Amino acid sequence: MPPFQPLPPRLNLPELEAQILSRWEGEKLFQRSLQQRRKGKPFVFYEGPPTANGLPGVHHILARSFKDCFLRYQEMLGRRVERRGGWDTHGLPVELEVERSLKIRAKPEIEEFGVEEFNRLCRNSVMEYIDEWERLTARIGFWLDLDHAYRTYDPSYIESVWWSLSQLYDQGWLYRGFRVAPYCPRCQTSLSSHELGQPGAYRDDVPDPGVTVRFRLVDDPLTSILAWTTTPWTLPGNLALAVGEQIAYVRVRQGEERLILARDRLSMLEGDYEVEEEFPGSRLLGLRYQRLFPYLPEQEAAWRVVSADFVSTEEGTGVVHTAGAYGEDDLRLCQEEGLEIRHTVGPDGRFLPFVSDFAGQFVKDADPAIEENLRSRGLLYRSETIHHTYPFCWRCETPLLYYALDSWFIRTTAVKERLLANNRAIHWVPSHLRDGRMGNWLETLQDWNLSRARYWGTPLPIWVCPDCQAERCIGSFAELSLPQGFDPHKPYIDEVTLTCDCGGVMRRVPEVIDCWYDSGAMPFAQWHYPFENRERFENEHPADYICEALDQTRGWFYTLLAESTMLFDEPAYRNVVVPSLVVDERGRKMSKSRGNVIDPWKLLSETGSDALRWWFYTTVKVGQEYRISARRVVDGGARFLNLLWNAQSFLVTYANLRGWEPGDAFSAPDHPLDRWILARLAQTVAEAREAMDRYDAHSACRAIQRLVEDTSTWYLRGSRVRLRPEAEHPEAAFSTLHRVLLDTCRLLAPFTPFTADAIYRELSPSGERASVHLEEYPEARPADDQLLREMEMVRRLTEEARARREAAGVPVRQPLPRATVRGAQLSSELAAVLAEEINVRDVRCVPAEGQASIELDFELTPELRQEGALRWLIRQVQNQRKTAGLRAGQPARLFLAASETLLEVAREGQEQLRRQCFITHVELGPAGAPVPSGYRHHSEARLEGELVGIGLELSDDHPPMQGEP
RNA sequence: CGGCCCGUAGCUCAGUUGGUGAGAGCGGGGCUCUUAUAAAGCUCAGGUCGUGGGUUCGAGUCCCACCGGGCCGACCA
């Protein structure tokens, strides 16, 4: 039995991964790895729950690759790394999926269909693709405990969420407010920002009317203030005009009338005008103007000029028409001014009956009629069409309205400073996100619109008494005396009533909450804290590490931070790694409509998981986008793994040929190449650990890649001779290469878990090393810097020498008498390495100024010529062996037909020829002689014009083993 | 309109705290080495390091402006 069980000579990643995977499952390796480190210090990871109602995509592999590598790394440092999976189960996307399947287009239809059944379908739908998720997670080697995954719809999870909301409520941080939100009048619900972020929500160059309207002053009807708006339908609801106190305004004369507008906006005027007076906006404050329409009830404070800080002179007239219910600024301003706000538009987007001239019309359709009305009364100064960006409902394409609604809010603005401080304590990768995208977001923080007038979600646990308006926020099921196994979802929870102190029957408010709050609650809700697992949660908060894609900045990263800050005043995570987006080869976003979406299973079957993972780690720094295609992944990922595979295959081939097997002790080798590659290893270990400790997988992998390249292209090249069957003392080279490959596997284990384990196991014939994933990460050791620098010099000189050979037209196989190195003093052992690499007899070092250089002496002696010819012959025979498909070690008979000179070379070098080419018998013939029929493999070659015939045939003799030719 | 990221050889990308003649891989041309390798090495294509300023003895590397590409935001969590 050979010491090593050879793996297939050619790397077929998908096949190999399938084998390793089933082996892991058979060995329960994941469980064993956890078991082995159960006493270690915990390294806490939070899994951001995906929604399993859609198929996983390539971008999920990206995030999961990064999640996995840091967890495996920490585990190899001896940490206990439990990774509990989770599923996000609530929310509008789930509802929409069900609506689609039921062919429901509008919200009222859900009520007709029945909320109980609707929610039952939602619950089923959300786990529809869970198998697919589990399969993909396993396929890419992401070790995640999905058997004990938490689900946000579990009653225990909901109870913890309720507890947290009651905490906020008690602090006064959960309140009901009348706020403006983007609203779809057809679906009859406000939309979350998440939905506004859907493709197609914002459209550019949408045409809309731009109207400039006269607001005549009560005391001077010939003078008007001009205001401009792109939403004429809000004009019936006008309550005030806003100006900036510091802004310069002018009064101009145009014909009989006088107009007031900002000085910087005079370009709005049509025709000639004469500026009569200029004054600051403060002079306009309090001026009363004639209301445009008579629908709203009279109120003292209305229809006056007021001051606002949001007025600009970028567009319009520098005067902002203010309708309370249809703009965020408008609403806030009207509230500050004590104006009573009343809707002129119903929840269906149509004018209410009291808006008599336009009653029942959809507001957007009424715009022309409103314009015409104003024109007929001489109030329309100017009308145009403008093009701007406008939001639409991404489901039904209805233009959204900004519409004031009653809603529940979390007063995140109250803890803004704490959010900023806690965010600053987080280590972001890439670092600019902390103060950039996340920091800016927090700076402009608004209160969190928590409630959703929908069905499938965590019910808002607030009960209200219709009689005395008393409110109660519930923080546990016990407070409601719910029976065991009660489903706290709608519609069941809506049946639960409480008795008010006043004797009234309290009922729950109808809303559910934003499902993003669910996911932000996972640090405590997954453990049913504080009802259970108190100690566990307290020990495992904040997490050491989380990782999700960039789109979670304002999503999960924010909700985690907001909730942990408000509940515990600390960040929920200490380190966060944020990979950027996956786009197609040309840098375009992947979308179904564009047809450039990559199927993850197809990609994995073409490239293999390790290749894909490696490509993710190495191709760009975290934070840059990933331009992906199968070709690129193969080029960047599979190529690297193949190089490693070849190195491993080389070791196994020759170790088996030689009968070498790893010994117990590893003693420090003497040969400079051995010492050099071990120094490179030590250097790489230090680099990789340092990079991984700051969550920089990219730098770690690049360092490992350089090591593997150096191993293959420099160490192995130079060490071949010492590993051949005829070599005299191969132990040092074998054990060094063996050591380097084993440690490379350990270095790679977090990144390419399949290949690393496959090679590691092969190189551990005794079997005591069950898996690289039960190993520790290599220890950093000091590296011999002096040697590293010197070898750098040797490599540079080698390149130079080869370039000089090429310029002179002398192949490397032709030995030369001498090389002269100027300006560098090489030690004798490194001079020997150099001599070997560039095939010269002697290397001399002479002092010189400036940069080191090398010169070659091309003078050939007959002996050198003969040696060159012999090497040429050997080369030809090896080539013939290769084309004949003979493996290293397989014995063969050789026939040579050549000139007497060359035949003499063959006779003299017969010993070498036999050994290196595994030749048992040599038969010689004169130049031009035909190759006898006994040699099935034959060819001809030319050396300096002279024809040489070569014949080769498999020999019946025993294969030469143990260096015996 | 605002914020952030990117803009280095034909393509994809590296370039730590500013410092000796600016790199790798892929593709292409030429050559070489070799039975681990459909591999690797060398070499060629002479890269205004997006543009224009500035700081400095010295900038791809710092500052400003502009241009181009991408992401996010644009009143909402």
mmCIF file with all atom_site columns, C-alpha atoms in Angstrom, chain A residues 572-631:
data_model
loop_
_atom_site.group_PDB
_atom_site.id
_atom_site.type_symbol
_atom_site.label_atom_id
_atom_site.label_alt_id
_atom_site.label_comp_id
_atom_site.label_asym_id
_atom_site.label_entity_id
_atom_site.label_seq_id
_atom_site.pdbx_PDB_ins_code
_atom_site.Cartn_x
_atom_site.Cartn_y
_atom_site.Cartn_z
_atom_site.occupancy
_atom_site.B_iso_or_equiv
_atom_site.pdbx_formal_charge
_atom_site.auth_seq_id
_atom_site.auth_comp_id
_atom_site.auth_asym_id
_atom_site.auth_atom_id
_atom_site.pdbx_PDB_model_num
ATOM 1  C CA . ALA A 1 572 ? -26.109 45.086 19.327  1.00 0.00 ? 572 ALA A CA 1
ATOM 2  C CA . TYR A 1 573 ? -22.894 44.128 17.567  1.00 0.00 ? 573 TYR A CA 1
ATOM 3  C CA . ARG A 1 574 ? -19.218 45.017 17.821  1.00 0.00 ? 574 ARG A CA 1
ATOM 4  C CA . ASN A 1 575 ? -18.060 44.129 14.323  1.00 0.00 ? 575 ASN A CA 1
ATOM 5  C CA . VAL A 1 576 ? -20.012 44.223 11.115  1.00 0.00 ? 576 VAL A CA 1
ATOM 6  C CA . VAL A 1 577 ? -18.828 43.147 7.695   1.00 0.00 ? 577 VAL A CA 1
ATOM 7  C CA . VAL A 1 578 ? -20.765 44.529 4.760   1.00 0.00 ? 578 VAL A CA 1
ATOM 8  C CA . PRO A 1 579 ? -20.188 43.024 1.324   1.00 0.00 ? 579 PRO A CA 1
ATOM 9  C CA . SER A 1 580 ? -21.397 45.090 -1.579  1.00 0.00 ? 580 SER A CA 1
ATOM 10 C CA . LEU A 1 581 ? -23.705 44.101 -4.391  1.00 0.00 ? 581 LEU A CA 1
ATOM 11 C CA . VAL A 1 582 ? -23.398 41.324 -6.927  1.00 0.00 ? 582 VAL A CA 1
ATOM 12 C CA . VAL A 1 583 ? -23.879 42.647 -10.445 1.00 0.00 ? 583 VAL A CA 1
ATOM 13 C CA . ASP A 1 584 ? -23.523 41.107 -13.866 1.00 0.00 ? 584 ASP A CA 1
ATOM 14 C CA . GLU A 1 585 ? -20.383 40.994 -15.950 1.00 0.00 ? 585 GLU A CA 1
ATOM 15 C CA . ARG A 1 586 ? -21.025 44.419 -17.386 1.00 0.00 ? 586 ARG A CA 1
ATOM 16 C CA . GLY A 1 587 ? -21.720 46.011 -14.030 1.00 0.00 ? 587 GLY A CA 1
ATOM 17 C CA . ARG A 1 588 ? -25.482 46.078 -14.346 1.00 0.00 ? 588 ARG A CA 1
ATOM 18 C CA . LYS A 1 589 ? -27.816 45.237 -11.545 1.00 0.00 ? 589 LYS A CA 1
ATOM 19 C CA . MET A 1 590 ? -29.328 41.796 -11.875 1.00 0.00 ? 590 MET A CA 1
ATOM 20 C CA . SER A 1 591 ? -33.023 41.822 -12.480 1.00 0.00 ? 591 SER A CA 1
ATOM 21 C CA . LYS A 1 592 ? -35.577 39.424 -13.809 1.00 0.00 ? 592 LYS A CA 1
ATOM 22 C CA . SER A 1 593 ? -36.736 41.888 -16.427 1.00 0.00 ? 593 SER A CA 1
ATOM 23 C CA . ARG A 1 594 ? -33.207 42.261 -17.772 1.00 0.00 ? 594 ARG A CA 1
ATOM 24 C CA . GLY A 1 595 ? -32.789 38.496 -17.797 1.00 0.00 ? 595 GLY A CA 1
ATOM 25 C CA . ASN A 1 596 ? -29.280 38.641 -16.363 1.00 0.00 ? 596 ASN A CA 1
ATOM 26 C CA . VAL A 1 597 ? -30.000 36.892 -13.091 1.00 0.00 ? 597 VAL A CA 1
ATOM 27 C CA . ILE A 1 598 ? -27.539 34.090 -12.378 1.00 0.00 ? 598 ILE A CA 1
ATOM 28 C CA . ASP A 1 599 ? -28.963 30.860 -11.050 1.00 0.00 ? 599 ASP A CA 1
ATOM 29 C CA . PRO A 1 600 ? -26.874 29.935 -8.003  1.00 0.00 ? 600 PRO A CA 1
ATOM 30 C CA . TRP A 1 601 ? -27.210 26.199 -8.559  1.00 0.00 ? 601 TRP A CA 1
ATOM 31 C CA . LYS A 1 602 ? -26.101 26.432 -12.148 1.00 0.00 ? 602 LYS A CA 1
ATOM 32 C CA . LEU A 1 603 ? -23.152 28.577 -11.163 1.00 0.00 ? 603 LEU A CA 1
ATOM 33 C CA . LEU A 1 604 ? -22.128 26.194 -8.383  1.00 0.00 ? 604 LEU A CA 1
ATOM 34 C CA . SER A 1 605 ? -22.304 23.212 -10.697 1.00 0.00 ? 605 SER A CA 1
ATOM 35 C CA . GLU A 1 606 ? -20.039 24.998 -13.175 1.00 0.00 ? 606 GLU A CA 1
ATOM 36 C CA . THR A 1 607 ? -17.476 26.411 -10.791 1.00 0.00 ? 607 THR A CA 1
ATOM 37 C CA . GLY A 1 608 ? -17.788 24.671 -7.450  1.00 0.00 ? 608 GLY A CA 1
ATOM 38 C CA . SER A 1 609 ? -18.514 26.339 -4.173  1.00 0.00 ? 609 SER A CA 1
ATOM 39 C CA . ASP A 1 610 ? -14.913 26.791 -3.062  1.00 0.00 ? 610 ASP A CA 1
ATOM 40 C CA . ALA A 1 611 ? -14.022 28.520 -6.308  1.00 0.00 ? 611 ALA A CA 1
ATOM 41 C CA . LEU A 1 612 ? -16.963 30.856 -5.933  1.00 0.00 ? 612 LEU A CA 1
ATOM 42 C CA . ARG A 1 613 ? -16.158 31.576 -2.325  1.00 0.00 ? 613 ARG A CA 1
ATOM 43 C CA . TRP A 1 614 ? -12.501 32.168 -3.087  1.00 0.00 ? 614 TRP A CA 1
ATOM 44 C CA . TRP A 1 615 ? -13.468 34.492 -5.884  1.00 0.00 ? 615 TRP A CA 1
ATOM 45 C CA . PHE A 1 616 ? -15.705 36.479 -3.532  1.00 0.00 ? 616 PHE A CA 1
ATOM 46 C CA . TYR A 1 617 ? -12.895 36.832 -1.017  1.00 0.00 ? 617 TYR A CA 1
ATOM 47 C CA . THR A 1 618 ? -10.149 37.763 -3.417  1.00 0.00 ? 618 THR A CA 1
ATOM 48 C CA . THR A 1 619 ? -11.543 39.502 -6.475  1.00 0.00 ? 619 THR A CA 1
ATOM 49 C CA . VAL A 1 620 ? -12.233 42.898 -4.900  1.00 0.00 ? 620 VAL A CA 1
ATOM 50 C CA . LYS A 1 621 ? -12.026 44.508 -1.519  1.00 0.00 ? 621 LYS A CA 1
ATOM 51 C CA . VAL A 1 622 ? -15.157 44.348 0.600   1.00 0.00 ? 622 VAL A CA 1
ATOM 52 C CA . GLY A 1 623 ? -17.306 47.282 -0.373  1.00 0.00 ? 623 GLY A CA 1
ATOM 53 C CA . GLN A 1 624 ? -16.786 47.112 -4.099  1.00 0.00 ? 624 GLN A CA 1
ATOM 54 C CA . GLU A 1 625 ? -19.282 45.445 -6.338  1.00 0.00 ? 625 GLU A CA 1
ATOM 55 C CA . TYR A 1 626 ? -18.814 41.919 -7.627  1.00 0.00 ? 626 TYR A CA 1
ATOM 56 C CA . ARG A 1 627 ? -19.032 41.668 -11.391 1.00 0.00 ? 627 ARG A CA 1
ATOM 57 C CA . ILE A 1 628 ? -19.812 38.031 -11.679 1.00 0.00 ? 628 ILE A CA 1
ATOM 58 C CA . SER A 1 629 ? -19.931 35.371 -14.377 1.00 0.00 ? 629 SER A CA 1
ATOM 59 C CA . ALA A 1 630 ? -19.027 31.694 -14.434 1.00 0.00 ? 630 ALA A CA 1
ATOM 60 C CA . ARG A 1 631 ? -15.994 32.447 -16.565 1.00 0.00 ? 631 ARG A CA 1
#
